[in-house]
CSV table of C-alpha atoms and ligand atoms in Angstrom, one decimal:
chain,number,residue,atom,x,y,z
W,269,MET,CA,-71.3,-18.3,5.1
W,270,SER,CA,-73.5,-19.6,2.2
W,271,GLY,CA,-73.5,-18.3,-1.3
W,272,GLU,CA,-76.5,-17.8,-3.7
W,273,GLN,CA,-76.9,-21.5,-4.5
W,274,GLY,CA,-76.5,-22.5,-0.9
W,275,LYS,CA,-72.9,-23.5,-1.4
W,276,LYS,CA,-70.4,-22.7,1.3
W,277,VAL,CA,-68.3,-19.7,0.4
W,278,ILE,CA,-64.6,-20.0,1.0
W,279,SER,CA,-63.0,-17.0,2.7
W,280,ALA,CA,-59.4,-16.0,3.2
W,281,ILE,CA,-57.7,-17.5,6.3
W,282,LYS,CA,-58.1,-15.4,9.5
W,283,GLY,CA,-55.3,-12.9,9.8
W,284,THR,CA,-54.5,-12.9,6.1
W,285,LYS,CA,-55.9,-10.5,3.5
W,286,ASP,CA,-56.2,-9.8,-0.2
W,287,ILE,CA,-54.5,-6.7,-1.4
W,288,LEU,CA,-56.9,-5.5,-4.1
W,289,PRO,CA,-56.0,-3.4,-7.1
W,290,SER,CA,-57.4,-0.3,-5.4
W,291,GLU,CA,-54.8,-0.6,-2.7
W,292,VAL,CA,-52.0,-2.3,-4.5
W,293,ARG,CA,-50.6,0.9,-6.1
W,294,LEU,CA,-49.6,2.0,-2.6
W,295,TRP,CA,-47.7,-1.3,-2.0
W,296,GLN,CA,-46.0,-1.0,-5.4
W,297,ILE,CA,-44.9,2.6,-4.6
W,298,ALA,CA,-43.6,1.7,-1.1
W,299,GLU,CA,-41.8,-1.3,-2.5
W,300,ALA,CA,-40.2,0.6,-5.4
W,301,THR,CA,-39.2,3.4,-3.1
W,302,ALA,CA,-37.5,1.0,-0.7
W,303,ARG,CA,-35.7,-0.7,-3.5
W,304,GLU,CA,-34.5,2.5,-5.0
W,305,ILE,CA,-33.2,3.9,-1.7
W,306,PHE,CA,-31.5,0.6,-0.6
W,307,GLU,CA,-29.7,0.4,-4.0
W,308,LEU,CA,-28.4,3.9,-3.4
W,309,TYR,CA,-26.6,2.6,-0.3
W,310,GLY,CA,-25.2,-0.4,-2.1
W,311,TYR,CA,-27.8,-3.1,-1.0
W,312,ARG,CA,-28.7,-5.9,-3.4
W,313,GLU,CA,-31.7,-8.1,-3.3
W,314,LEU,CA,-31.4,-11.7,-1.9
W,315,ARG,CA,-34.5,-13.8,-2.3
W,316,ALA,CA,-34.8,-16.9,0.0
W,317,PRO,CA,-37.6,-19.5,0.0
W,318,VAL,CA,-40.8,-19.0,2.0
W,319,ILE,CA,-40.4,-22.4,3.6
W,320,GLU,CA,-37.3,-23.4,5.6
W,321,PRO,CA,-36.3,-26.2,8.0
W,322,THR,CA,-38.0,-25.6,11.3
W,323,GLU,CA,-34.6,-25.9,13.0
W,324,LEU,CA,-33.4,-22.7,11.3
W,325,PHE,CA,-35.8,-20.6,13.4
W,326,GLU,CA,-35.5,-22.7,16.5
W,327,ARG,CA,-31.8,-22.1,16.6
W,328,GLY,CA,-31.8,-18.6,14.9
W,329,THR,CA,-34.8,-16.7,16.2
W,330,GLY,CA,-34.4,-18.5,19.5
W,331,ALA,CA,-36.0,-21.3,21.5
W,332,SER,CA,-37.3,-19.0,24.2
W,333,SER,CA,-38.8,-16.4,21.9
W,334,ASP,CA,-42.6,-16.1,21.6
W,335,ILE,CA,-42.2,-16.5,17.9
W,336,VAL,CA,-40.7,-20.0,18.2
W,337,THR,CA,-42.7,-21.2,21.3
W,338,LYS,CA,-46.1,-20.0,20.1
W,339,GLU,CA,-46.3,-18.5,16.7
W,340,MET,CA,-44.7,-20.7,14.0
W,341,TYR,CA,-46.6,-22.2,11.1
W,342,THR,CA,-45.0,-25.6,11.2
W,343,PHE,CA,-45.9,-28.8,9.4
W,344,THR,CA,-44.5,-32.1,8.4
W,345,ASP,CA,-44.1,-32.5,4.7
W,346,LYS,CA,-44.6,-35.7,2.7
W,347,GLY,CA,-40.9,-36.6,3.2
W,348,GLY,CA,-41.4,-36.5,7.0
W,349,ARG,CA,-39.3,-33.2,7.3
W,350,SER,CA,-40.4,-30.5,9.7
W,351,ILE,CA,-41.0,-27.4,7.7
W,352,THR,CA,-41.8,-23.8,8.8
W,353,LEU,CA,-43.3,-20.9,7.0
W,354,ARG,CA,-40.7,-18.2,7.8
W,355,PRO,CA,-41.8,-16.0,10.7
W,356,GLU,CA,-38.9,-13.6,10.0
W,357,TYR,CA,-36.2,-13.2,7.4
W,358,THR,CA,-32.9,-12.8,9.2
W,359,PRO,CA,-32.1,-16.6,9.8
W,360,SER,CA,-32.8,-17.3,6.1
W,361,VAL,CA,-30.2,-14.8,5.0
W,362,VAL,CA,-27.7,-16.2,7.5
W,363,ARG,CA,-28.4,-19.7,6.1
W,364,ALA,CA,-27.9,-18.5,2.5
W,365,ILE,CA,-24.6,-16.8,3.3
W,366,ILE,CA,-23.2,-20.0,4.8
W,367,GLU,CA,-24.7,-22.2,2.1
W,368,HIS,CA,-23.3,-20.1,-0.8
W,369,ARG,CA,-20.1,-19.0,0.9
W,370,LEU,CA,-21.1,-15.4,0.3
W,371,ASP,CA,-18.6,-14.5,3.1
W,372,LEU,CA,-15.9,-15.0,0.5
W,373,GLN,CA,-17.1,-11.8,-1.3
W,374,PRO,CA,-15.8,-8.4,-0.4
W,375,GLN,CA,-17.4,-7.2,2.9
W,376,PRO,CA,-19.5,-5.7,4.1
W,377,LEU,CA,-22.3,-7.6,2.4
W,378,ARG,CA,-25.5,-5.7,2.1
W,379,PHE,CA,-28.8,-7.4,1.3
W,380,TYR,CA,-32.5,-6.5,1.2
W,381,TYR,CA,-35.7,-8.3,0.6
W,382,ILE,CA,-39.4,-7.5,0.6
W,383,GLY,CA,-41.9,-10.3,1.1
W,384,PRO,CA,-44.4,-12.2,3.3
W,385,MET,CA,-43.7,-13.6,6.8
W,386,PHE,CA,-46.0,-15.8,8.9
W,387,ARG,CA,-46.8,-15.7,12.6
W,388,TYR,CA,-49.7,-17.5,14.3
W,389,ASP,CA,-50.4,-14.5,16.6
W,390,ARG,CA,-53.8,-13.2,17.7
W,391,PRO,CA,-55.0,-11.1,14.7
W,392,GLN,CA,-55.9,-7.5,15.4
W,393,LYS,CA,-55.4,-4.1,13.8
W,394,GLY,CA,-51.7,-3.9,12.7
W,395,ARG,CA,-51.1,-7.6,13.5
W,396,TYR,CA,-51.7,-10.3,10.9
W,397,ARG,CA,-50.8,-13.9,10.4
W,398,GLN,CA,-49.4,-13.3,7.0
W,399,PHE,CA,-47.8,-9.9,7.0
W,400,HIS,CA,-45.0,-8.3,4.9
W,401,GLN,CA,-41.6,-7.1,5.8
W,402,ILE,CA,-39.1,-4.8,4.1
W,403,ASP,CA,-35.9,-6.3,5.4
W,404,ILE,CA,-32.3,-5.3,5.2
W,405,GLU,CA,-29.2,-7.1,6.6
W,406,VAL,CA,-25.5,-6.2,6.6
W,407,PHE,CA,-22.7,-8.6,7.3
W,408,GLY,CA,-19.0,-8.1,8.2
W,409,GLU,CA,-19.1,-4.5,9.5
W,410,LYS,CA,-18.2,-4.0,13.1
W,411,ASP,CA,-18.1,-0.3,13.0
W,412,PRO,CA,-21.0,1.4,14.9
W,413,ALA,CA,-21.3,3.8,12.0
W,414,ILE,CA,-23.2,1.1,10.1
W,415,ASP,CA,-25.7,0.8,13.0
W,416,ALA,CA,-26.4,4.5,12.6
W,417,GLU,CA,-26.3,4.4,8.8
W,418,ILE,CA,-29.1,1.8,8.6
W,419,LEU,CA,-31.3,3.9,10.8
W,420,GLU,CA,-30.6,6.9,8.7
W,421,MET,CA,-31.6,4.8,5.7
W,422,ALA,CA,-34.8,3.7,7.5
W,423,HIS,CA,-35.7,7.3,8.2
W,424,ARG,CA,-35.0,8.3,4.6
W,425,LEU,CA,-37.5,5.6,3.5
W,426,LEU,CA,-40.1,6.7,6.0
W,427,SER,CA,-39.9,10.4,5.1
W,428,SER,CA,-40.0,9.5,1.4
W,429,LEU,CA,-43.3,7.8,2.0
W,430,GLY,CA,-44.7,10.7,4.0
W,431,VAL,CA,-44.5,9.1,7.4
W,432,THR,CA,-44.2,11.7,10.1
W,433,GLY,CA,-44.4,11.6,13.9
W,434,VAL,CA,-42.1,8.7,14.4
W,435,PHE,CA,-39.5,8.4,17.1
W,436,THR,CA,-36.6,6.0,17.5
W,437,LEU,CA,-35.9,3.9,20.6
W,438,VAL,CA,-32.4,2.6,21.0
W,439,ASN,CA,-30.7,0.3,23.5
W,440,SER,CA,-27.7,-2.0,23.9
W,441,VAL,CA,-28.4,-5.5,25.0
W,442,GLY,CA,-24.8,-6.3,25.6
W,443,CYS,CA,-22.8,-9.3,24.5
W,444,LYS,CA,-21.8,-12.8,25.6
W,445,LYS,CA,-19.2,-11.2,27.9
W,446,CYS,CA,-21.5,-8.8,29.8
W,447,ARG,CA,-25.0,-10.3,29.5
W,448,PRO,CA,-24.5,-13.3,31.8
W,449,ALA,CA,-23.7,-11.2,34.8
W,450,TYR,CA,-26.7,-8.9,34.0
W,451,GLY,CA,-28.9,-12.0,33.4
W,452,GLN,CA,-28.0,-13.3,36.9
W,453,LYS,CA,-28.9,-10.0,38.5
W,454,LEU,CA,-32.1,-9.8,36.6
W,455,ARG,CA,-33.0,-13.4,37.5
W,456,GLU,CA,-32.5,-12.6,41.1
W,457,ALA,CA,-34.7,-9.5,40.9
W,458,ALA,CA,-37.4,-11.5,39.0
W,459,LEU,CA,-37.3,-14.4,41.4
W,460,ALA,CA,-37.7,-12.0,44.4
W,461,VAL,CA,-41.1,-11.0,43.0
W,462,LYS,CA,-41.9,-14.2,41.2
W,463,GLU,CA,-45.3,-14.7,42.9
W,464,GLN,CA,-46.5,-11.3,41.6
W,465,LEU,CA,-45.5,-12.0,38.0
W,466,CYS,CA,-47.9,-13.6,35.4
W,467,PRO,CA,-47.5,-17.3,34.7
W,468,ASP,CA,-45.6,-16.6,31.5
W,469,CYS,CA,-43.1,-14.3,33.2
W,470,GLN,CA,-42.7,-16.8,36.0
W,471,ARG,CA,-41.5,-19.3,33.4
W,472,LYS,CA,-39.4,-16.6,31.7
W,473,SER,CA,-37.7,-15.6,35.0
W,474,GLU,CA,-36.0,-19.0,34.9
W,475,LEU,CA,-35.5,-19.5,31.2
W,476,ASN,CA,-34.6,-16.0,29.9
W,477,PRO,CA,-35.5,-13.2,32.3
W,478,LEU,CA,-34.7,-10.6,29.6
W,479,ARG,CA,-38.0,-11.6,27.9
W,480,ILE,CA,-40.0,-10.3,30.9
W,481,PHE,CA,-39.5,-6.8,29.5
W,482,ASP,CA,-41.6,-7.8,26.5
W,483,CYS,CA,-44.6,-8.7,28.7
W,484,LYS,CA,-47.8,-6.7,27.9
W,485,VAL,CA,-49.4,-7.3,31.4
W,486,GLU,CA,-49.5,-4.0,33.2
W,487,SER,CA,-48.5,-5.3,36.6
W,488,CYS,CA,-45.5,-7.2,35.1
W,489,ARG,CA,-44.4,-4.0,33.3
W,490,ALA,CA,-44.6,-2.0,36.5
W,491,LEU,CA,-42.5,-4.6,38.3
W,492,ALA,CA,-40.0,-4.8,35.4
W,493,ALA,CA,-39.5,-1.0,35.6
W,494,GLY,CA,-37.7,-1.5,38.9
W,495,PHE,CA,-35.4,-4.3,37.6
W,496,PRO,CA,-31.7,-3.7,37.0
W,497,ARG,CA,-31.0,-2.1,33.6
W,498,ILE,CA,-28.6,-3.6,31.1
W,499,THR,CA,-27.1,-0.3,30.3
W,500,ASP,CA,-25.5,-0.3,33.8
W,501,PHE,CA,-23.8,-3.7,33.1
W,502,LEU,CA,-22.3,-3.2,29.7
W,503,CYS,CA,-18.7,-4.2,29.2
W,504,GLU,CA,-16.2,-1.7,28.0
W,505,GLU,CA,-16.5,-2.8,24.3
W,506,CYS,CA,-20.3,-2.7,24.3
W,507,ARG,CA,-20.4,0.7,26.2
W,508,GLU,CA,-18.0,2.2,23.7
W,509,HIS,CA,-20.0,0.8,20.7
W,510,PHE,CA,-23.2,2.2,22.1
W,511,LYS,CA,-21.6,5.6,22.7
W,512,LYS,CA,-20.2,5.7,19.2
W,513,PHE,CA,-23.5,4.6,17.7
W,514,ARG,CA,-25.3,7.5,19.4
W,515,GLU,CA,-22.6,9.9,18.2
W,516,TYR,CA,-23.3,8.9,14.6
W,517,LEU,CA,-27.0,9.2,15.2
W,518,ASP,CA,-26.4,12.8,16.4
W,519,LEU,CA,-24.3,13.4,13.3
W,520,TYR,CA,-27.3,12.5,11.1
W,521,GLY,CA,-29.6,14.6,13.3
W,522,ILE,CA,-31.7,11.6,14.2
W,523,SER,CA,-33.5,12.1,17.5
W,524,TYR,CA,-33.8,9.0,19.7
W,525,ARG,CA,-34.5,8.0,23.2
W,526,VAL,CA,-32.4,5.4,25.1
W,527,GLU,CA,-34.9,2.8,26.3
W,528,PRO,CA,-33.1,0.3,28.6
W,529,THR,CA,-36.1,-2.1,28.6
W,530,LEU,CA,-36.0,-2.4,24.9
W,531,VAL,CA,-34.8,-6.0,24.5
W,532,ARG,CA,-36.7,-7.0,21.3
W,533,GLY,CA,-38.7,-10.3,21.0
W,534,LEU,CA,-35.9,-12.3,19.3
W,535,ASP,CA,-33.1,-14.0,21.0
W,536,TYR,CA,-30.1,-13.3,18.8
W,537,TYR,CA,-29.4,-9.6,19.4
W,538,THR,CA,-26.0,-8.4,20.7
W,539,LYS,CA,-25.1,-4.8,21.4
W,540,THR,CA,-27.4,-2.5,19.4
W,541,ALA,CA,-31.2,-2.9,19.4
W,542,PHE,CA,-33.7,-0.4,18.1
W,543,GLU,CA,-37.3,0.2,17.2
W,544,ILE,CA,-39.0,3.0,15.3
W,545,VAL,CA,-42.4,3.6,16.7
W,546,THR,CA,-45.3,5.8,15.8
W,547,GLU,CA,-48.2,7.1,17.9
W,548,GLU,CA,-50.5,6.9,14.9
W,549,ALA,CA,-50.4,3.2,14.4
W,550,GLY,CA,-52.3,2.4,17.7
W,551,ALA,CA,-51.3,-0.5,20.0
W,552,GLN,CA,-49.1,-2.1,17.4
W,553,ASN,CA,-46.9,0.9,17.2
W,554,ALA,CA,-43.6,-0.5,16.1
W,555,ILE,CA,-43.2,0.0,12.4
W,556,CYS,CA,-39.5,-1.0,12.3
W,557,GLY,CA,-37.3,-3.2,14.5
W,558,GLY,CA,-33.8,-4.4,14.3
W,559,GLY,CA,-30.4,-4.6,15.8
W,560,ARG,CA,-27.0,-6.3,15.7
W,561,TYR,CA,-26.5,-10.1,15.9
W,562,ASP,CA,-22.7,-10.7,15.9
W,563,ASP,CA,-22.9,-14.4,16.9
W,564,MET,CA,-25.5,-15.9,14.7
W,565,VAL,CA,-23.4,-16.7,11.6
W,566,ARG,CA,-20.8,-18.5,13.8
W,567,GLU,CA,-23.5,-20.3,15.8
W,568,PHE,CA,-24.8,-21.7,12.6
W,569,GLY,CA,-21.4,-23.2,11.8
W,570,GLY,CA,-20.3,-20.3,9.5
W,571,PRO,CA,-17.4,-18.0,9.7
W,572,ASP,CA,-16.9,-15.2,12.3
W,573,LEU,CA,-19.1,-12.7,10.6
W,574,CYS,CA,-21.0,-10.0,12.5
W,575,GLY,CA,-24.5,-9.0,11.3
W,576,ILE,CA,-27.0,-6.1,11.7
W,577,GLY,CA,-30.3,-5.4,10.1
W,578,PHE,CA,-33.9,-4.3,10.5
W,579,ALA,CA,-37.3,-5.1,9.2
W,580,MET,CA,-40.3,-2.8,8.6
W,581,GLY,CA,-43.8,-4.1,8.7
W,582,VAL,CA,-45.4,-3.0,5.4
W,583,GLU,CA,-49.0,-3.1,6.6
W,584,ARG,CA,-48.1,-0.8,9.6
W,585,LEU,CA,-45.9,1.4,7.4
W,586,LEU,CA,-48.8,1.9,4.9
W,587,SER,CA,-51.2,2.6,7.7
W,588,VAL,CA,-49.3,5.8,8.5
W,589,ALA,CA,-47.8,6.6,5.1
W,590,ARG,CA,-49.0,9.5,3.0
W,591,ILE,CA,-48.4,8.4,-0.5
W,592,LYS,CA,-49.6,10.3,-3.5
W,593,VAL,CA,-50.7,7.9,-6.1
W,594,PRO,CA,-50.3,9.3,-9.6
W,595,GLU,CA,-53.4,9.4,-11.7
W,596,ARG,CA,-53.6,6.6,-14.3
W,597,SER,CA,-53.4,8.0,-17.8
W,598,PHE,CA,-54.8,5.9,-20.6
W,599,VAL,CA,-56.2,6.2,-24.1
W,600,TYR,CA,-59.8,4.9,-24.7
W,601,PHE,CA,-60.6,3.9,-28.2
W,602,ALA,CA,-63.9,5.2,-29.6
W,603,TYR,CA,-64.5,3.4,-32.8
W,604,LEU,CA,-67.5,2.7,-35.0
W,605,GLY,CA,-67.9,-0.6,-36.9
W,606,GLU,CA,-65.9,-3.8,-37.4
W,607,GLU,CA,-63.3,-2.3,-39.7
W,608,ALA,CA,-62.5,0.6,-37.2
W,609,LYS,CA,-62.4,-2.0,-34.4
W,610,LYS,CA,-59.7,-4.0,-36.2
W,611,GLU,CA,-57.8,-0.8,-36.9
W,612,SER,CA,-58.1,0.2,-33.3
W,613,LEU,CA,-56.6,-3.1,-32.2
W,614,LYS,CA,-53.6,-2.4,-34.4
W,615,LEU,CA,-53.3,1.2,-33.3
W,616,ALA,CA,-53.4,0.2,-29.7
W,617,ARG,CA,-50.7,-2.3,-30.3
W,618,ASN,CA,-48.4,0.4,-31.7
W,619,LEU,CA,-49.2,2.9,-29.0
W,620,ARG,CA,-48.4,0.3,-26.3
W,621,SER,CA,-45.1,-0.2,-27.9
W,622,GLU,CA,-44.5,3.5,-27.3
W,623,GLY,CA,-45.3,2.9,-23.6
W,624,ILE,CA,-48.8,4.3,-23.7
W,625,GLU,CA,-51.6,2.5,-21.8
W,626,CYS,CA,-54.6,1.7,-24.1
W,627,LEU,CA,-58.1,0.4,-23.6
W,628,VAL,CA,-60.0,-1.1,-26.5
W,629,GLU,CA,-63.3,-2.5,-25.4
W,630,PHE,CA,-64.9,-5.0,-27.7
W,631,LYS,CA,-68.6,-4.1,-27.2
W,632,GLU,CA,-70.2,-2.2,-30.0
W,633,ARG,CA,-71.2,1.3,-28.9
W,634,LYS,CA,-72.5,4.5,-30.4
W,635,MET,CA,-70.0,7.4,-30.3
W,636,LYS,CA,-72.0,9.1,-27.5
W,637,ASP,CA,-71.9,5.9,-25.4
W,638,HIS,CA,-68.2,5.6,-26.0
W,639,PHE,CA,-67.7,9.0,-24.5
W,640,SER,CA,-69.8,8.4,-21.4
W,641,ARG,CA,-68.0,5.0,-21.0
W,642,ALA,CA,-64.6,6.8,-21.3
W,643,ASN,CA,-65.7,9.3,-18.7
W,644,LYS,CA,-66.9,6.6,-16.3
W,645,LEU,CA,-63.6,4.8,-16.6
W,646,GLY,CA,-61.6,8.0,-16.0
W,647,ALA,CA,-59.8,7.9,-19.4
W,648,GLU,CA,-57.5,10.9,-19.9
W,649,TRP,CA,-57.6,10.5,-23.7
W,650,VAL,CA,-60.1,9.4,-26.2
W,651,LEU,CA,-58.9,8.4,-29.7
W,652,ILE,CA,-61.7,8.6,-32.3
W,653,VAL,CA,-61.4,6.0,-35.0
W,654,GLY,CA,-64.3,6.5,-37.5
W,655,GLU,CA,-64.6,6.0,-41.2
W,656,ASP,CA,-63.3,9.5,-42.1
W,657,GLU,CA,-60.3,9.0,-39.8
W,658,LEU,CA,-59.5,5.6,-41.4
W,659,ARG,CA,-59.6,7.1,-44.9
W,660,LYS,CA,-57.3,10.1,-44.0
W,661,GLY,CA,-55.0,8.2,-41.7
W,662,LYS,CA,-55.4,11.1,-39.3
W,663,PHE,CA,-57.2,10.7,-36.0
W,664,GLN,CA,-58.9,12.9,-33.5
W,665,LEU,CA,-57.5,12.8,-30.0
W,666,LYS,CA,-59.5,14.3,-27.3
W,667,ASP,CA,-57.9,15.4,-24.0
W,668,MET,CA,-60.7,14.7,-21.5
W,669,THR,CA,-59.1,16.7,-18.7
W,670,LYS,CA,-58.6,19.9,-20.6
W,671,ALA,CA,-61.4,19.8,-23.2
W,672,ARG,CA,-59.0,20.2,-26.1
W,673,GLN,CA,-58.7,18.2,-29.2
W,674,PHE,CA,-55.8,17.3,-31.6
W,675,GLU,CA,-55.7,15.9,-35.1
W,676,GLY,CA,-52.8,14.0,-36.5
W,677,SER,CA,-51.2,10.7,-37.5
W,678,LEU,CA,-50.7,8.1,-34.8
W,679,ILE,CA,-47.0,9.1,-34.4
W,680,GLU,CA,-47.9,12.7,-34.0
W,681,LEU,CA,-50.6,11.9,-31.4
W,682,ALA,CA,-48.2,9.5,-29.5
W,683,SER,CA,-45.8,12.4,-29.1
W,684,ILE,CA,-48.5,14.7,-27.8
W,685,ILE,CA,-49.6,12.1,-25.2
W,686,LYS,CA,-46.0,11.5,-24.2
W,687,GLY,CA,-45.2,15.2,-24.2
W,688,LYS,CA,-48.0,15.9,-21.8
W,689,LYS,CA,-46.8,13.0,-19.6
W,690,ILE,CA,-43.3,14.5,-19.5
W,691,LEU,CA,-44.5,18.0,-18.8
W,692,GLU,CA,-46.7,16.7,-15.9
W,693,THR,CA,-44.1,14.4,-14.3
W,694,GLY,CA,-41.1,16.5,-15.1
V,2,LIG,P1,-39.6,-7.9,14.5
V,2,LIG,O1,-39.6,-6.8,15.4
V,2,LIG,O2,-40.2,-9.2,14.9
V,2,LIG,O3,-38.2,-8.1,13.9
V,2,LIG,O4,-40.5,-7.5,13.2
V,2,LIG,C1,-40.2,-6.3,12.5
V,2,LIG,C2,-41.4,-5.5,12.2
V,2,LIG,O5,-42.3,-6.4,11.5
V,2,LIG,C3,-42.3,-5.0,13.3
V,2,LIG,O6,-41.7,-3.8,13.8
V,2,LIG,C4,-43.6,-4.9,12.7
V,2,LIG,O7,-43.7,-3.6,12.0
V,2,LIG,C5,-43.7,-6.0,11.7
V,2,LIG,N1,-44.5,-7.1,12.3
V,2,LIG,C6,-44.0,-8.1,13.1
V,2,LIG,N2,-45.0,-9.0,13.4
V,2,LIG,C7,-46.1,-8.5,12.7
V,2,LIG,C8,-47.5,-9.0,12.5
V,2,LIG,N3,-47.9,-10.1,13.1
V,2,LIG,N4,-48.3,-8.3,11.8
V,2,LIG,C9,-47.9,-7.1,11.1
V,2,LIG,N5,-46.6,-6.7,11.2
V,2,LIG,C10,-45.8,-7.3,12.0
V,2,LIG,C11,-37.8,-9.0,13.0
V,2,LIG,O8,-38.6,-9.7,12.3
V,2,LIG,C12,-36.3,-9.1,12.7
V,2,LIG,N6,-36.0,-10.1,11.7
V,2,LIG,C13,-35.8,-7.7,12.3
V,2,LIG,C14,-34.3,-7.8,12.0
V,2,LIG,C15,-33.7,-7.8,10.8
V,2,LIG,N7,-33.4,-7.8,13.0
V,2,LIG,C16,-32.2,-7.8,12.4
V,2,LIG,N8,-32.4,-7.9,11.1
């Protein structure tokens, strides 16, 4: 694309997007609501770097996952190290726990984080190359009550943001003890129909047959529907965990469907796996995904610390959220002349110290033009600063929404503005 002077215009990278001020309030509200809710359950924020050693995801997310095989933004830095823009957050938290010996703190450890992730996937509605996740992780809690509690927390967040029409899919993907026998049965089933599977699934049938369930190709899905189901192969411990987990979900009144083909696209899960999906979001209907990963910390050379968590995609969440954005309320200064302009600058400074948003524009205007400008900008209040007002130290404050006017000192007017704010929000 060329600009006015024929110069090439630079656009944002495919699959990324600017979040402009008109939209950013929704993001801020969603983020603030998530933080507030997570803190209520004892979660604390942990911020890890956006870039990590590539090996972290190869070993954590998993060598056979689509994310690692196809979707990572990986580059070699000037020191010759292989660096990756994180495609997900879970391995970073695991790394941070081991690096800072957070396992020595009282458990369970509860963390949350909100930020960008990067996957080189084919961009489409609901799927971006830079997207954002609201992520929570818990470490050191074996009890299936936590599996249900994090889902209850996810649902609380969704309903606080006006998301309706969601349903929850749950499964158990077993553990090191029971999965190998299941994997063998699955491999046999996949090999028996290998010729009919897509090339990708043919490869998966050898490497990790569980991944076949992720395939989007309709004929593969139809074949996979007839494959053995993990839920029939669970060991006693996994079966008991899954049963208890569902009992706790019932306790919270969370409706769910057991989906034995839900294996999730990441390699690390053990026992519980879940997704929250919505019909509204279209093809990319998973707004939240997560599960238990009891082996990851140990596999990274850390202590024997089990883990569980979820991540919500913020773009998908906002596409189905119904958030009421409060009207902005600010004071527009209508002044006449240089002296009044200077006084306005000082008054605005004082009002801002009271927590009141102010706008003093520097362009000279007639009083009538000030009012049409204030209207255009959507000012709730106009403070009139003219010669008379300066002399008396009393100002006229016009409430633009209710066509009423007040007169008083700055302090008096500040309390009127704040009083109305309290009345309206309280
Ligand atoms: P995930 O299922 O890969 O899990 O991603 C979680 C959520 O992130 C998805 O349900 C979706 O809403 C959003 N998401 C994923 N990829 C994209 C994309 N390309 N564009 C827009 N949104 C996307 C994880 O990432 C795990 N780390 C979750 C977890 C935490 N498991 C345990 N702890």
